[in-house]
Amino acid sequence: MSSAIVILPARMAAQRLPGKPLADIGGIPMIVRAQRQAEAADIGPVVVAAGDPEIVDVVRAMGGEAILTDPALPSGSDRVRAALDEVDPVGRFDSVINLQGDMPFVDPATVGAVARLMAEEPACDIGTAVATEASTADRSNPDVVKAILTLTAADRGRALYFTRSTLYGDGPVWRHIGIYGYRRAALERFCAAPPSPLERREKLEQLRALELGLSIWASVVDEAPISVDNPEDLEAARARAGQ
C-alpha cells in the first residue's frame, strides 16, 4: 500500500455546536475519539490540524499528535493542506486522508478502505466512501448527501456526481461519507481553486473537484458512521458511549 497520513481538521467555532471538537463523549473529547479510531486503522501517522490552541493542548495531553494551523483558513481542506505542508514538507507521503473530527465512532475499516482505494486505483485523484441508504427517507432528505456512482466492482466505483436532491428509480442509493483521500497534487489543485458554481449551488465542496476534472472514486462500506452536527447528534453519541 502506498504511504498515507491521516489528518483531522478541527476548530472550535462550529456554527451549530460551538466547541464541538472538545465535547465530552463518555469521558473522552470527541476529536480524541475520532483520532483514536483513525490510529486503529494503522495506515500511517494521525495528526489533528487544529484552528485553536485549546484543541492542540487537549489532544497532546491525551497522547495524540496535533499542530496549530491558521484560524483564518476558510475550510477543513485548507487546514489539512497547511498541516500537511508543516508535518511533511519533503513529500514522504503519497496521499493524505482528510477525516472529519466529528465522527467519534468511525470504523477503522472505513478509513482503511479509503486508503486502499488510493493505493489500488491509479486513476483515482480523490478517494472517499459510501454506504447504502439507512432508510427510504434518506432519498428525499437534503441533509443526506447522495453519491451517484458507476461501479467497477461490488465494493468500489467512480463518482459521477454528488447531490442533496431526491433520487428516483430502481437501484441503490449511496449515502456519502465525508472522508476524503487526496493525492498531494490533487489537494493542492483543489485548494488553489475558488468555489465552483455547482459547489455553491449544492453546498458540496467535492463538486469543485469534479468541475476541475479530478477523478473521485468511492469505496462501498458497511455503514455510515455517526456524524455529530448539532446538540441532538451529540446526545445520541453520548448515549452510544453509555454516558
CSV table of C-alpha atoms in Angstrom, one decimal:
chain,number,residue,atom,x,y,z
A,1,MET,CA,0.0,0.0,0.0
A,2,SER,CA,1.3,3.5,-0.8
A,3,SER,CA,2.2,5.7,2.1
A,4,ALA,CA,-0.5,7.7,3.7
A,5,ILE,CA,-1.1,10.1,6.6
A,6,VAL,CA,-4.4,10.9,8.2
A,7,ILE,CA,-5.2,14.5,9.2
A,8,LEU,CA,-8.3,15.6,11.1
A,9,PRO,CA,-9.2,19.3,10.8
A,10,ALA,CA,-10.8,20.8,13.8
A,11,ARG,CA,-11.9,24.2,15.0
A,12,MET,CA,-14.0,25.4,17.9
A,13,ALA,CA,-16.2,27.8,16.0
A,14,ALA,CA,-18.8,25.3,14.6
A,15,GLN,CA,-22.0,27.2,13.9
A,16,ARG,CA,-24.5,24.6,15.1
A,17,LEU,CA,-22.4,23.2,18.0
A,18,PRO,CA,-19.7,25.7,19.3
A,19,GLY,CA,-16.8,23.9,20.9
A,20,LYS,CA,-17.7,20.7,19.2
A,21,PRO,CA,-14.2,19.1,19.0
A,22,LEU,CA,-13.8,19.1,22.8
A,23,ALA,CA,-17.4,18.0,23.5
A,24,ASP,CA,-17.3,15.2,26.1
A,25,ILE,CA,-18.4,11.8,24.9
A,26,GLY,CA,-18.1,9.2,27.6
A,27,GLY,CA,-15.2,11.0,29.3
A,28,ILE,CA,-13.2,11.5,26.1
A,29,PRO,CA,-13.3,14.6,23.9
A,30,MET,CA,-14.9,14.0,20.5
A,31,ILE,CA,-11.7,14.9,18.5
A,32,VAL,CA,-9.7,12.4,20.6
A,33,ARG,CA,-12.2,9.6,20.0
A,34,ALA,CA,-12.0,10.2,16.2
A,35,GLN,CA,-8.2,10.4,16.3
A,36,ARG,CA,-8.0,7.1,18.1
A,37,GLN,CA,-10.3,5.4,15.6
A,38,ALA,CA,-8.0,6.6,12.9
A,39,GLU,CA,-5.0,5.3,14.7
A,40,ALA,CA,-6.6,1.9,15.0
A,41,ALA,CA,-6.8,1.8,11.2
A,42,ASP,CA,-3.0,1.5,11.3
A,43,ILE,CA,-2.4,3.1,7.8
A,44,GLY,CA,0.1,5.8,8.9
A,45,PRO,CA,0.6,8.8,11.2
A,46,VAL,CA,-2.5,10.5,12.5
A,47,VAL,CA,-2.4,14.3,13.2
A,48,VAL,CA,-5.1,16.8,14.3
A,49,ALA,CA,-4.9,20.1,12.4
A,50,ALA,CA,-6.4,22.5,14.9
A,51,GLY,CA,-7.5,26.0,14.4
A,52,ASP,CA,-7.4,26.8,18.1
A,53,PRO,CA,-4.7,26.3,20.7
A,54,GLU,CA,-7.0,24.7,23.3
A,55,ILE,CA,-7.6,21.8,20.9
A,56,VAL,CA,-3.9,21.3,20.5
A,57,ASP,CA,-3.4,21.3,24.3
A,58,VAL,CA,-6.1,18.7,24.9
A,59,VAL,CA,-5.0,16.3,22.1
A,60,ARG,CA,-1.4,16.4,23.2
A,61,ALA,CA,-2.4,15.9,26.9
A,62,MET,CA,-4.2,12.8,25.9
A,63,GLY,CA,-1.3,11.4,23.9
A,64,GLY,CA,-2.2,12.4,20.4
A,65,GLU,CA,-0.3,14.5,17.8
A,66,ALA,CA,-1.6,17.9,16.9
A,67,ILE,CA,-0.4,21.1,15.3
A,68,LEU,CA,-1.8,24.6,15.3
A,69,THR,CA,-2.9,26.0,11.9
A,70,ASP,CA,-4.0,29.5,11.0
A,71,PRO,CA,-7.5,30.0,12.4
A,72,ALA,CA,-8.4,32.2,9.4
A,73,LEU,CA,-8.2,29.3,6.9
A,74,PRO,CA,-11.5,29.0,5.1
A,75,SER,CA,-12.1,25.3,5.1
A,76,GLY,CA,-11.1,21.9,6.6
A,77,SER,CA,-9.4,21.1,3.3
A,78,ASP,CA,-7.2,24.2,3.5
A,79,ARG,CA,-6.4,23.3,7.1
A,80,VAL,CA,-5.4,19.8,6.0
A,81,ARG,CA,-3.1,21.1,3.3
A,82,ALA,CA,-1.5,23.6,5.8
A,83,ALA,CA,-0.9,20.8,8.3
A,84,LEU,CA,0.5,18.5,5.6
A,85,ASP,CA,2.9,21.2,4.4
A,86,GLU,CA,4.2,21.5,8.0
A,87,VAL,CA,4.4,17.9,9.1
A,88,ASP,CA,5.7,16.5,5.7
A,89,PRO,CA,7.4,19.3,3.7
A,90,VAL,CA,9.6,16.8,1.8
A,91,GLY,CA,6.6,14.8,0.5
A,92,ARG,CA,7.2,11.4,2.2
A,93,PHE,CA,3.5,10.6,2.0
A,94,ASP,CA,1.8,9.8,-1.4
A,95,SER,CA,-1.6,10.6,-0.1
A,96,VAL,CA,-3.4,12.3,2.8
A,97,ILE,CA,-6.7,11.1,4.3
A,98,ASN,CA,-8.9,14.0,5.5
A,99,LEU,CA,-11.0,12.6,8.3
A,100,GLN,CA,-13.7,14.7,9.9
A,101,GLY,CA,-13.2,15.1,13.7
A,102,ASP,CA,-17.0,14.9,14.3
A,103,MET,CA,-17.1,11.1,13.5
A,104,PRO,CA,-16.2,9.8,17.0
A,105,PHE,CA,-17.2,6.2,16.2
A,106,VAL,CA,-15.9,5.9,12.6
A,107,ASP,CA,-15.0,2.3,11.8
A,108,PRO,CA,-11.2,2.0,11.4
A,109,ALA,CA,-12.0,-0.3,8.5
A,110,THR,CA,-13.7,2.6,6.7
A,111,VAL,CA,-10.6,4.7,7.0
A,112,GLY,CA,-8.6,1.7,5.7
A,113,ALA,CA,-10.9,1.2,2.8
A,114,VAL,CA,-10.2,4.8,1.5
A,115,ALA,CA,-6.5,4.3,1.9
A,116,ARG,CA,-6.7,1.0,-0.1
A,117,LEU,CA,-8.6,2.8,-2.8
A,118,MET,CA,-5.9,5.3,-3.1
A,119,ALA,CA,-3.3,2.6,-3.3
A,120,GLU,CA,-5.0,0.3,-5.8
A,121,GLU,CA,-6.7,2.7,-8.2
A,122,PRO,CA,-4.1,4.7,-10.1
A,123,ALA,CA,-6.8,6.7,-11.9
A,124,CYS,CA,-8.2,8.0,-8.5
A,125,ASP,CA,-7.3,11.6,-7.7
A,126,ILE,CA,-9.6,11.6,-4.6
A,127,GLY,CA,-10.9,8.7,-2.7
A,128,THR,CA,-14.0,8.6,-0.5
A,129,ALA,CA,-16.6,6.2,1.0
A,130,VAL,CA,-20.3,5.5,0.7
A,131,ALA,CA,-22.8,3.2,2.4
A,132,THR,CA,-26.2,2.1,1.4
A,133,GLU,CA,-29.1,4.2,2.5
A,134,ALA,CA,-30.3,3.8,6.1
A,135,SER,CA,-33.9,4.1,5.0
A,136,THR,CA,-36.0,5.2,2.1
A,137,ALA,CA,-36.4,8.5,3.8
A,138,ASP,CA,-32.7,9.2,3.0
A,139,ARG,CA,-33.7,9.6,-0.7
A,140,SER,CA,-35.5,12.9,-0.1
A,141,ASN,CA,-33.6,14.2,2.9
A,142,PRO,CA,-31.4,17.1,1.7
A,143,ASP,CA,-29.1,16.6,4.7
A,144,VAL,CA,-28.2,13.2,3.3
A,145,VAL,CA,-25.7,13.6,0.5
A,146,LYS,CA,-26.1,11.1,-2.2
A,147,ALA,CA,-23.3,9.8,-4.4
A,148,ILE,CA,-24.0,8.7,-8.0
A,149,LEU,CA,-21.5,6.0,-8.9
A,150,THR,CA,-20.6,3.9,-11.8
A,151,LEU,CA,-19.4,0.7,-10.1
A,152,THR,CA,-16.3,-1.1,-11.4
A,153,ALA,CA,-16.6,-3.8,-8.7
A,154,ALA,CA,-19.0,-4.7,-6.0
A,155,ASP,CA,-17.1,-2.7,-3.4
A,156,ARG,CA,-16.0,0.4,-5.4
A,157,GLY,CA,-16.7,2.7,-8.3
A,158,ARG,CA,-16.1,6.1,-9.9
A,159,ALA,CA,-18.2,9.0,-8.7
A,160,LEU,CA,-20.2,10.8,-11.4
A,161,TYR,CA,-21.9,13.4,-9.1
A,162,PHE,CA,-23.0,14.2,-5.6
A,163,THR,CA,-26.3,15.8,-4.7
A,164,ARG,CA,-28.7,16.7,-1.9
A,165,SER,CA,-31.7,16.2,-4.3
A,166,THR,CA,-34.1,13.3,-4.3
A,167,LEU,CA,-33.1,10.3,-6.4
A,168,TYR,CA,-35.7,8.3,-8.2
A,169,GLY,CA,-35.8,4.9,-10.0
A,170,ASP,CA,-34.5,1.5,-9.2
A,171,GLY,CA,-31.1,0.8,-7.9
A,172,PRO,CA,-29.1,1.5,-4.8
A,173,VAL,CA,-28.9,5.0,-3.3
A,174,TRP,CA,-25.4,5.5,-1.9
A,175,ARG,CA,-25.1,7.7,1.2
A,176,HIS,CA,-21.9,9.7,1.0
A,177,ILE,CA,-19.5,9.5,4.0
A,178,GLY,CA,-17.4,12.7,4.4
A,179,ILE,CA,-13.9,11.1,4.4
A,180,TYR,CA,-11.5,12.1,1.6
A,181,GLY,CA,-8.2,10.7,0.5
A,182,TYR,CA,-6.2,13.1,-1.7
A,183,ARG,CA,-3.2,12.7,-3.9
A,184,ARG,CA,-0.9,15.6,-2.9
A,185,ALA,CA,-1.2,17.2,-6.3
A,186,ALA,CA,-5.0,16.9,-6.3
A,187,LEU,CA,-5.2,18.5,-2.8
A,188,GLU,CA,-3.0,21.4,-4.0
A,189,ARG,CA,-5.1,21.9,-7.1
A,190,PHE,CA,-8.3,21.7,-5.2
A,191,CYS,CA,-7.3,24.2,-2.5
A,192,ALA,CA,-5.9,26.7,-5.2
A,193,ALA,CA,-9.3,26.9,-7.0
A,194,PRO,CA,-12.2,29.1,-5.9
A,195,PRO,CA,-15.5,27.6,-5.0
A,196,SER,CA,-17.2,26.4,-8.2
A,197,PRO,CA,-20.7,27.1,-9.5
A,198,LEU,CA,-22.0,23.6,-8.6
A,199,GLU,CA,-20.3,23.6,-5.3
A,200,ARG,CA,-22.1,26.9,-4.4
A,201,ARG,CA,-25.4,25.6,-5.7
A,202,GLU,CA,-25.4,22.3,-3.7
A,203,LYS,CA,-23.1,23.4,-0.9
A,204,LEU,CA,-20.9,20.4,-1.5
A,205,GLU,CA,-17.1,21.1,-1.9
A,206,GLN,CA,-16.5,17.8,-3.7
A,207,LEU,CA,-18.3,19.2,-6.7
A,208,ARG,CA,-15.4,21.7,-7.1
A,209,ALA,CA,-13.1,18.7,-7.6
A,210,LEU,CA,-15.4,17.2,-10.3
A,211,GLU,CA,-15.6,20.6,-12.1
A,212,LEU,CA,-11.9,20.8,-12.0
A,213,GLY,CA,-11.8,17.4,-13.8
A,214,LEU,CA,-10.4,15.5,-10.9
A,215,SER,CA,-11.4,11.8,-10.6
A,216,ILE,CA,-13.2,10.8,-7.5
A,217,TRP,CA,-13.6,7.1,-6.6
A,218,ALA,CA,-15.7,5.7,-3.7
A,219,SER,CA,-15.3,2.5,-1.7
A,220,VAL,CA,-18.5,0.9,-0.5
A,221,VAL,CA,-18.5,0.2,3.2
A,222,ASP,CA,-21.0,-1.5,5.6
A,223,GLU,CA,-22.5,1.6,7.3
A,224,ALA,CA,-22.2,5.3,7.6
A,225,PRO,CA,-20.7,6.5,10.9
A,226,ILE,CA,-22.5,8.8,13.3
A,227,SER,CA,-21.7,12.4,12.5
A,228,VAL,CA,-22.2,15.0,15.3
A,229,ASP,CA,-23.5,18.2,13.8
A,230,ASN,CA,-25.9,19.5,16.4
A,231,PRO,CA,-26.9,19.0,20.1
A,232,GLU,CA,-29.3,16.2,19.2
A,233,ASP,CA,-26.5,14.3,17.5
A,234,LEU,CA,-24.2,14.9,20.5
A,235,GLU,CA,-26.8,13.4,22.9
A,236,ALA,CA,-27.1,10.3,20.6
A,237,ALA,CA,-23.3,9.9,20.6
A,238,ARG,CA,-23.2,10.2,24.3
A,239,ALA,CA,-25.9,7.6,24.6
A,240,ARG,CA,-23.9,5.2,22.4
A,241,ALA,CA,-20.9,5.7,24.7
A,242,GLY,CA,-23.1,4.9,27.7
A,243,GLN,CA,-22.7,8.4,29.1
